[in-house]
Amino acid sequence: MKNKLLIKSVFALFMLFLSIGTWAQQGTAVSGTIISGEDNSPLPMATVQVKGTTQGTISDIDGKYSLQNVPEGATLVYSFVGMTSQEIVLGASTVIDVTLQTDVQQLEKVVVIGYGSARRSQVVGSVSRVSNDEITKQPVMNAVQGLQGKTAGVQIISSGEPGKQSEVRIRGTNSITAGANPIYVVDGVIVTDISNINTNDVESMEVLKDAASQAIYGSRAANGVILVTTKAGKLGKMRVGFDAYAGVRSMTSKVKMADAHTYAQFTNEARGYDNQVPMFNVDTLKYDTDWFDEITRKGAVQNYSINISGGTEKTSYYFSGDYFTDEGILKGNYYNRLVLRNSNDYRINRFVTFGHTVNFTYAYNNIKPNVFTDAYRIGSTAPVKNPDGTYGYVTGLSVSNPVARIDYTNNFTKEYRLQGNAYLELKPIKGLSLRSSINFNRPELETTDYVPLYFVSSTQQTSNSSLNMENKYSLFYIFDNNATYSNTFAEKHEVKLTVGYSAEHDKGSTAGGKRQNVPNQSNLWYLDQGDPNTATNFSNGYIKQRASFYSRLTYTLNNKYNLSGVLRRDGSSLFPPEQKWGTFYSVGASWILSRENFIENLNIFDALKLRASYGKIGNDNLTDATIGILTPVTITGGYNFGGNGIPLAQGITLDQIKDATITWEPTTGIDVGLEFGVLNNRLEGEIGWYTKLTQAYVPVKLNSAAGDANQEVISQAADVRNSGIEIVMNWKQSFSNSLNYRIGFNVTFNQNNVEKVRGGLQLKDGGLGNGHITTYTVEDQPIGSFWVYQTEGIYQSLEEINATPHLTGMKPGDLKLSDVNLDNILDERDRIFVGSYQPKTFYGVNLGIGWKRIDFSVDCYGNAGNKIFNGKKAVRFGNDNVEQARADDRWTPDNLGGSQPRASNAIPAPSTYFIEKGDFFRVNNATLGYTFNSEKWGPGITRLRVFAAAQNPLIIKKYSGFTPELPGSATSSGIELGIYPVFSTYMVGVNLSF
């Protein structure tokens, strides 16, 4: 009781401080309830404003509102997004109940489309919008994670490592060597990641998926564009919001390794096959260490966020602060982030508006090495530490003690990042808007890596302490100037034209140094504390510049027929002068069928739109191919022409050959879609088809006439096509004032294929670090296809080996590999393609239920039709540990029917034995919340909600490893080697606003 009284008193004092100016007025107290005219349900967060003033409030979860000191005869304005506003003059009654009706024009949502916005019906391309409510419903560090499973055509590949952003693929992988992630445009600032943005500050995210919607960004748009709109202040009194959550993390899937006894037997057997003496006496083993338990922990995550916003007719403001900390599941690893954001808009008059946004981020990352591979390989017979305090190890095993690696690692980064923009907008005449802005991004990263003097074993030791320090900074800014004219002629011809010019400048540098014999005291970790005779220093930098002219014309006839065209001309300093300019464009149309009489008379569709588009976009992110257009050479020493032993000339050799005609990597695409709404828009959906072709840059072999026959050049020598179908269905319904629910489903079917290879494409990748590769990108196969031997079982005898083609060194119990081409020779020509990591299908399922004050939601995500190479099983350098399942049913002379090959220390050839299905279904998030009656918690409180959430609590997978989500490059994804496992998180939180 005392605590409740204390809470009320604190809130009362705070609200008294905020409301002194308002309470100084004299007037009437007005209250009432605001409901929806569609289903008579209460409208929470509806706005009540005293017209012509800043005085106002918002309704609570039950649609109730209360407004003090309203002047006599004042006009009250009631409004809610998607509803028609009402104005009521205050009379004798002080209890005013209001019913707001659906506004058909407002209900047609406005979509951000790049350098402007449009009504949903006017959009001719494929644009998916995800609102703040959907993103923040799942408490995540990065808003990108909140997109997973929310929209068709977007694949999010998550990592468990703290502070790391997920990989994003929009409608498949286009580029082979130029990167595959999209760009993010945060309030006009083009960036490659949004790890510095507080998720609670995001108002909405629009995903531009096709060429028609992406073309306005031309040279940067080939892999897709994600527009991030952040929150701004709104008209009304000051609003304060506070959100917090805290939780614990644990490993979602753990691989069971062989116990000490099994491991010792397996190793002794493997050595016996090679005529080596046993390593272990299985009867005298002292230890049985679970190394995964030793390197992991129950991690903790916390987030605290506060925002203050409001506005008048002249100004609006938004300020927020966010502190996030994540202790990963790996011991010693943690990530902290502080974000401060301020956004202001100033309306000088109805002709002039200007504003600015500044986002400051400080992030500290205590990095620990990814020792999961070591924990997988090291024998369970070794202790973490010996009785004398030294670290344990397995003699004869070239694997580090993973706990020692963690303890001896002192590697941390500090990131400072300032990002923002400032704009000026003029509206000199009706329909014309002139806007100029400067948008900037200025990150700086400081890295300190100290390695002390230590000894664990002959393979894990240092002879000197060392300190590496590095400072990396960059400055990116873009000037945007555009003019937009919109008008409606003869009440049926709606025209909107945007033309603009932008100039980008991106400059960065890296400097660092290294010294040995630095003292093992953190306050002395400076380069000048080391031995100056061991000093090494380096410095490098880069400059990139782009210039762009862009335009877009949209025409709408009778609010039913829409035509849109985009033309953009880009220049990039990354290309030779004669190749630096590229032209990108799109054309599209949409037809609002539901506004035609022959469709309206069917009384089936509330909304029905057909759209189609075609466009061309580009990519200049060809770093390896564009840096150093002049052929680099290496000095090889003097060459003696005279035969007298005196070198007369320096010898040189070609290091790498560049394509002097290199230019943009273009992508052209076609998109067709049908959007609909039925049953009073309770069911909304979309069906779309797309195909896009990228003329990709790839490394190709040169013939001997060009020099070394093994020389490669990056050239535009392959076409990559992605084609697919997207289906989206969303159902929502309210049964009464107290019960509502929604169900959403989206699925994408995508096919990736390399077409029309020109030249000697030899793109092999997916190296395992043991001399073997696993992927091969060739014509008529997906990018990064797994290329391995086919297994036909297990050899049972030496006679069987001698009777069939085989690799050298095979023994009974080894995997039998197929002679696919039947030439009686087993070599790489017998390798086959068995699929790739790229899924043929990925999908999301979303469910939400609201009953009275209780809300419950579940978001799920999954994919099917892709493959994974279990690389950690394929990498054994001798005497390594194995999985328990691998050892339990291994082939032996006494177990000829064993399903697993014999114990072996030989390096295995990549085969279908290591290929597994990548299909999975995962519960991304499950949240249960309760919203209290705010009137009982103190004056001014408009919302008080508590919730409990589980992230990744369940995954159903066929893969036997840690996780089926395996980020990587376009040609090496889907190989589990040194992966950081994903984790499950269980948390509680609170949302408070007043």
GROMACS .gro file of C-alpha atoms in nm, residues 471-726:
model
  256
  471ASN     CA    1   4.189   0.376  -3.540
  472LYS     CA    2   3.947   0.380  -3.830
  473TYR     CA    3   3.729   0.672  -3.925
  474SER     CA    4   3.520   0.783  -4.219
  475LEU     CA    5   3.296   1.069  -4.317
  476PHE     CA    6   3.008   1.026  -4.557
  477TYR     CA    7   2.782   1.309  -4.660
  478ILE     CA    8   2.529   1.360  -4.933
  479PHE     CA    9   2.379   1.687  -5.058
  480ASP     CA   10   2.027   1.642  -5.188
  481ASN     CA   11   1.838   1.910  -5.377
  482ASN     CA   12   1.502   1.838  -5.531
  483ALA     CA   13   1.183   2.002  -5.644
  484THR     CA   14   0.841   1.839  -5.636
  485TYR     CA   15   0.536   1.973  -5.812
  486SER     CA   16   0.195   1.814  -5.766
  487ASN     CA   17  -0.145   1.926  -5.885
  488THR     CA   18  -0.482   1.797  -5.995
  489PHE     CA   19  -0.634   1.923  -6.317
  490ALA     CA   20  -1.001   1.907  -6.408
  491GLU     CA   21  -1.057   1.709  -6.086
  492LYS     CA   22  -0.932   1.388  -6.247
  493HIS     CA   23  -0.577   1.437  -6.378
  494GLU     CA   24  -0.333   1.410  -6.086
  495VAL     CA   25   0.030   1.483  -6.170
  496LYS     CA   26   0.336   1.467  -5.946
  497LEU     CA   27   0.686   1.542  -6.074
  498THR     CA   28   1.009   1.521  -5.875
  499VAL     CA   29   1.348   1.625  -6.011
  500GLY     CA   30   1.669   1.643  -5.815
  501TYR     CA   31   2.043   1.634  -5.789
  502SER     CA   32   2.256   1.468  -5.522
  503ALA     CA   33   2.629   1.463  -5.458
  504GLU     CA   34   2.793   1.204  -5.233
  505HIS     CA   35   3.135   1.216  -5.074
  506ASP     CA   36   3.281   0.927  -4.878
  507LYS     CA   37   3.631   0.951  -4.730
  508GLY     CA   38   3.798   0.727  -4.477
  509SER     CA   39   4.131   0.628  -4.335
  510THR     CA   40   4.284   0.366  -4.109
  511ALA     CA   41   4.599   0.402  -3.902
  512GLY     CA   42   4.753   0.166  -3.655
  513GLY     CA   43   5.060   0.016  -3.503
  514LYS     CA   44   5.202  -0.280  -3.317
  515ARG     CA   45   5.469  -0.325  -3.050
  516GLN     CA   46   5.592  -0.614  -2.843
  517ASN     CA   47   5.687  -0.644  -2.476
  518VAL     CA   48   5.408  -0.417  -2.351
  519PRO     CA   49   5.342  -0.466  -1.976
  520ASN     CA   50   5.040  -0.675  -1.878
  521GLN     CA   51   4.862  -0.387  -1.706
  522SER     CA   52   4.557  -0.238  -1.877
  523ASN     CA   53   4.650   0.117  -1.773
  524LEU     CA   54   4.978   0.073  -1.964
  525TRP     CA   55   4.833  -0.056  -2.288
  526TYR     CA   56   4.984   0.214  -2.506
  527LEU     CA   57   5.227   0.170  -2.793
  528ASP     CA   58   5.494   0.384  -2.631
  529GLN     CA   59   5.513   0.133  -2.344
  530GLY     CA   60   5.649  -0.137  -2.576
  531ASP     CA   61   5.987  -0.205  -2.730
  532PRO     CA   62   6.048   0.060  -2.999
  533ASN     CA   63   6.269  -0.183  -3.191
  534THR     CA   64   5.965  -0.401  -3.258
  535ALA     CA   65   5.740  -0.120  -3.378
  536THR     CA   66   5.541  -0.155  -3.699
  537ASN     CA   67   5.298   0.106  -3.828
  538PHE     CA   68   5.057   0.135  -4.114
  539SER     CA   69   4.818   0.387  -4.264
  540ASN     CA   70   4.578   0.377  -4.559
  541GLY     CA   71   4.272   0.555  -4.685
  542TYR     CA   72   4.016   0.590  -4.960
  543ILE     CA   73   3.790   0.843  -5.130
  544LYS     CA   74   3.469   0.767  -5.316
  545GLN     CA   75   3.246   1.021  -5.485
  546ARG     CA   76   2.916   0.996  -5.665
  547ALA     CA   77   2.695   1.245  -5.845
  548SER     CA   78   2.335   1.178  -5.948
  549PHE     CA   79   2.056   1.340  -6.141
  550TYR     CA   80   1.715   1.184  -6.078
  551SER     CA   81   1.353   1.236  -6.172
  552ARG     CA   82   1.017   1.069  -6.122
  553LEU     CA   83   0.683   1.142  -6.288
  554THR     CA   84   0.357   0.999  -6.157
  555TYR     CA   85   0.023   1.042  -6.331
  556THR     CA   86  -0.315   0.932  -6.189
  557LEU     CA   87  -0.640   0.942  -6.388
  558ASN     CA   88  -0.974   0.936  -6.209
  559ASN     CA   89  -0.802   0.795  -5.902
  560LYS     CA   90  -0.800   0.457  -6.086
  561TYR     CA   91  -0.521   0.448  -6.342
  562ASN     CA   92  -0.161   0.517  -6.240
  563LEU     CA   93   0.151   0.556  -6.451
  564SER     CA   94   0.496   0.619  -6.309
  565GLY     CA   95   0.841   0.656  -6.459
  566VAL     CA   96   1.186   0.710  -6.307
  567LEU     CA   97   1.503   0.824  -6.480
  568ARG     CA   98   1.836   0.851  -6.298
  569ARG     CA   99   2.186   0.927  -6.418
  570ASP     CA  100   2.472   0.826  -6.184
  571GLY     CA  101   2.842   0.894  -6.192
  572SER     CA  102   3.094   0.711  -5.974
  573SER     CA  103   3.462   0.778  -5.909
  574LEU     CA  104   3.520   0.404  -5.874
  575PHE     CA  105   3.522   0.356  -6.251
  576PRO     CA  106   3.750   0.479  -6.531
  577PRO     CA  107   3.648   0.823  -6.664
  578GLU     CA  108   3.494   0.685  -6.983
  579GLN     CA  109   3.291   0.428  -6.785
  580LYS     CA  110   3.185   0.621  -6.477
  581TRP     CA  111   2.835   0.726  -6.589
  582GLY     CA  112   2.537   0.491  -6.587
  583THR     CA  113   2.170   0.540  -6.666
  584PHE     CA  114   1.897   0.370  -6.465
  585TYR     CA  115   1.525   0.381  -6.514
  586SER     CA  116   1.188   0.221  -6.451
  587VAL     CA  117   0.835   0.234  -6.587
  588GLY     CA  118   0.526   0.101  -6.416
  589ALA     CA  119   0.150   0.112  -6.407
  590SER     CA  120  -0.128   0.014  -6.171
  591TRP     CA  121  -0.504  -0.021  -6.218
  592ILE     CA  122  -0.747   0.011  -5.927
  593LEU     CA  123  -0.996  -0.248  -6.048
  594SER     CA  124  -1.216  -0.214  -5.740
  595ARG     CA  125  -1.314   0.136  -5.854
  596GLU     CA  126  -1.452   0.004  -6.183
  597ASN     CA  127  -1.827  -0.054  -6.198
  598PHE     CA  128  -1.795  -0.410  -6.325
  599ILE     CA  129  -1.593  -0.500  -6.016
  600GLU     CA  130  -1.796  -0.293  -5.768
  601ASN     CA  131  -2.114  -0.466  -5.887
  602LEU     CA  132  -1.971  -0.803  -5.789
  603ASN     CA  133  -1.985  -0.694  -5.422
  604ILE     CA  134  -1.679  -0.909  -5.349
  605PHE     CA  135  -1.376  -0.683  -5.340
  606ASP     CA  136  -1.326  -0.387  -5.110
  607ALA     CA  137  -0.993  -0.325  -5.279
  608LEU     CA  138  -0.839  -0.474  -5.591
  609LYS     CA  139  -0.526  -0.343  -5.762
  610LEU     CA  140  -0.323  -0.481  -6.051
  611ARG     CA  141   0.032  -0.353  -6.098
  612ALA     CA  142   0.321  -0.418  -6.338
  613SER     CA  143   0.663  -0.263  -6.378
  614TYR     CA  144   1.001  -0.293  -6.544
  615GLY     CA  145   1.328  -0.128  -6.451
  616LYS     CA  146   1.706  -0.123  -6.452
  617ILE     CA  147   1.924  -0.051  -6.149
  618GLY     CA  148   2.295  -0.082  -6.074
  619ASN     CA  149   2.574  -0.166  -5.833
  620ASP     CA  150   2.916  -0.002  -5.807
  621ASN     CA  151   3.027  -0.187  -5.495
  622LEU     CA  152   3.293  -0.381  -5.688
  623THR     CA  153   3.578  -0.307  -5.449
  624ASP     CA  154   3.819  -0.582  -5.551
  625ALA     CA  155   3.762  -0.512  -5.917
  626THR     CA  156   3.774  -0.132  -5.914
  627ILE     CA  157   4.056  -0.049  -5.673
  628GLY     CA  158   4.374   0.000  -5.871
  629ILE     CA  159   4.260   0.006  -6.231
  630LEU     CA  160   4.624   0.015  -6.338
  631THR     CA  161   4.774  -0.332  -6.329
  632PRO     CA  162   4.974  -0.378  -6.005
  633VAL     CA  163   5.317  -0.539  -6.035
  634THR     CA  164   5.567  -0.693  -5.795
  635ILE     CA  165   5.943  -0.631  -5.802
  636THR     CA  166   6.113  -0.971  -5.815
  637GLY     CA  167   6.480  -0.866  -5.808
  638GLY     CA  168   6.756  -0.795  -6.057
  639TYR     CA  169   6.789  -0.974  -6.391
  640ASN     CA  170   7.135  -1.030  -6.537
  641PHE     CA  171   7.134  -0.963  -6.911
  642GLY     CA  172   7.511  -0.952  -6.946
  643GLY     CA  173   7.605  -1.281  -6.784
  644ASN     CA  174   7.873  -1.116  -6.568
  645GLY     CA  175   7.680  -1.147  -6.242
  646ILE     CA  176   7.585  -0.779  -6.234
  647PRO     CA  177   7.207  -0.720  -6.239
  648LEU     CA  178   7.125  -0.472  -6.511
  649ALA     CA  179   6.746  -0.442  -6.468
  650GLN     CA  180   6.480  -0.512  -6.210
  651GLY     CA  181   6.247  -0.802  -6.282
  652ILE     CA  182   5.873  -0.758  -6.241
  653THR     CA  183   5.575  -0.988  -6.249
  654LEU     CA  184   5.204  -0.927  -6.291
  655ASP     CA  185   5.033  -0.951  -5.955
  656GLN     CA  186   4.676  -0.907  -6.070
  657ILE     CA  187   4.509  -0.797  -6.389
  658LYS     CA  188   4.225  -0.544  -6.383
  659ASP     CA  189   3.954  -0.494  -6.643
  660ALA     CA  190   4.008  -0.140  -6.771
  661THR     CA  191   3.654  -0.135  -6.913
  662ILE     CA  192   3.492  -0.215  -6.578
  663THR     CA  193   3.165  -0.036  -6.516
  664TRP     CA  194   2.833  -0.078  -6.338
  665GLU     CA  195   2.692  -0.418  -6.247
  666PRO     CA  196   2.335  -0.373  -6.377
  667THR     CA  197   2.018  -0.556  -6.275
  668THR     CA  198   1.700  -0.547  -6.482
  669GLY     CA  199   1.372  -0.675  -6.346
  670ILE     CA  200   1.002  -0.728  -6.412
  671ASP     CA  201   0.739  -0.726  -6.137
  672VAL     CA  202   0.367  -0.809  -6.161
  673GLY     CA  203   0.133  -0.812  -5.865
  674LEU     CA  204  -0.229  -0.828  -5.759
  675GLU     CA  205  -0.337  -0.671  -5.428
  676PHE     CA  206  -0.682  -0.723  -5.280
  677GLY     CA  207  -0.909  -0.674  -4.981
  678VAL     CA  208  -1.235  -0.859  -4.915
  679LEU     CA  209  -1.493  -0.900  -4.638
  680ASN     CA  210  -1.477  -0.535  -4.536
  681ASN     CA  211  -1.100  -0.551  -4.567
  682ARG     CA  212  -1.078  -0.807  -4.290
  683LEU     CA  213  -0.882  -1.019  -4.536
  684GLU     CA  214  -0.608  -0.836  -4.723
  685GLY     CA  215  -0.357  -1.002  -4.949
  686GLU     CA  216  -0.112  -0.981  -5.233
  687ILE     CA  217   0.016  -1.219  -5.497
  688GLY     CA  218   0.323  -1.119  -5.695
  689TRP     CA  219   0.562  -1.258  -5.954
  690TYR     CA  220   0.907  -1.124  -6.031
  691THR     CA  221   1.214  -1.199  -6.235
  692LYS     CA  222   1.541  -1.009  -6.239
  693LEU     CA  223   1.870  -1.057  -6.421
  694THR     CA  224   2.210  -0.931  -6.301
  695GLN     CA  225   2.510  -0.907  -6.533
  696ALA     CA  226   2.753  -1.007  -6.260
  697TYR     CA  227   3.125  -0.953  -6.223
  698VAL     CA  228   3.312  -1.277  -6.158
  699PRO     CA  229   3.675  -1.395  -6.166
  700VAL     CA  230   3.756  -1.567  -6.495
  701LYS     CA  231   4.068  -1.754  -6.604
  702LEU     CA  232   4.292  -1.600  -6.869
  703ASN     CA  233   4.456  -1.798  -7.144
  704SER     CA  234   4.832  -1.824  -7.167
  705ALA     CA  235   4.856  -1.546  -7.427
  706ALA     CA  236   4.768  -1.299  -7.153
  707GLY     CA  237   5.045  -1.417  -6.923
  708ASP     CA  238   5.027  -1.678  -6.652
  709ALA     CA  239   4.768  -1.939  -6.741
  710ASN     CA  240   4.644  -1.932  -6.380
  711GLN     CA  241   4.590  -1.557  -6.382
  712GLU     CA  242   4.239  -1.432  -6.310
  713VAL     CA  243   4.060  -1.111  -6.395
  714ILE     CA  244   3.736  -0.977  -6.250
  715SER     CA  245   3.507  -0.938  -6.549
  716GLN     CA  246   3.138  -0.904  -6.630
  717ALA     CA  247   3.112  -1.264  -6.741
  718ALA     CA  248   2.799  -1.422  -6.594
  719ASP     CA  249   2.427  -1.354  -6.579
  720VAL     CA  250   2.247  -1.431  -6.252
  721ARG     CA  251   1.870  -1.467  -6.252
  722ASN     CA  252   1.631  -1.470  -5.959
  723SER     CA  253   1.266  -1.551  -6.025
  724GLY     CA  254   0.991  -1.610  -5.780
  725ILE     CA  255   0.640  -1.582  -5.647
  726GLU     CA  256   0.531  -1.400  -5.330
   0.00000   0.00000   0.00000
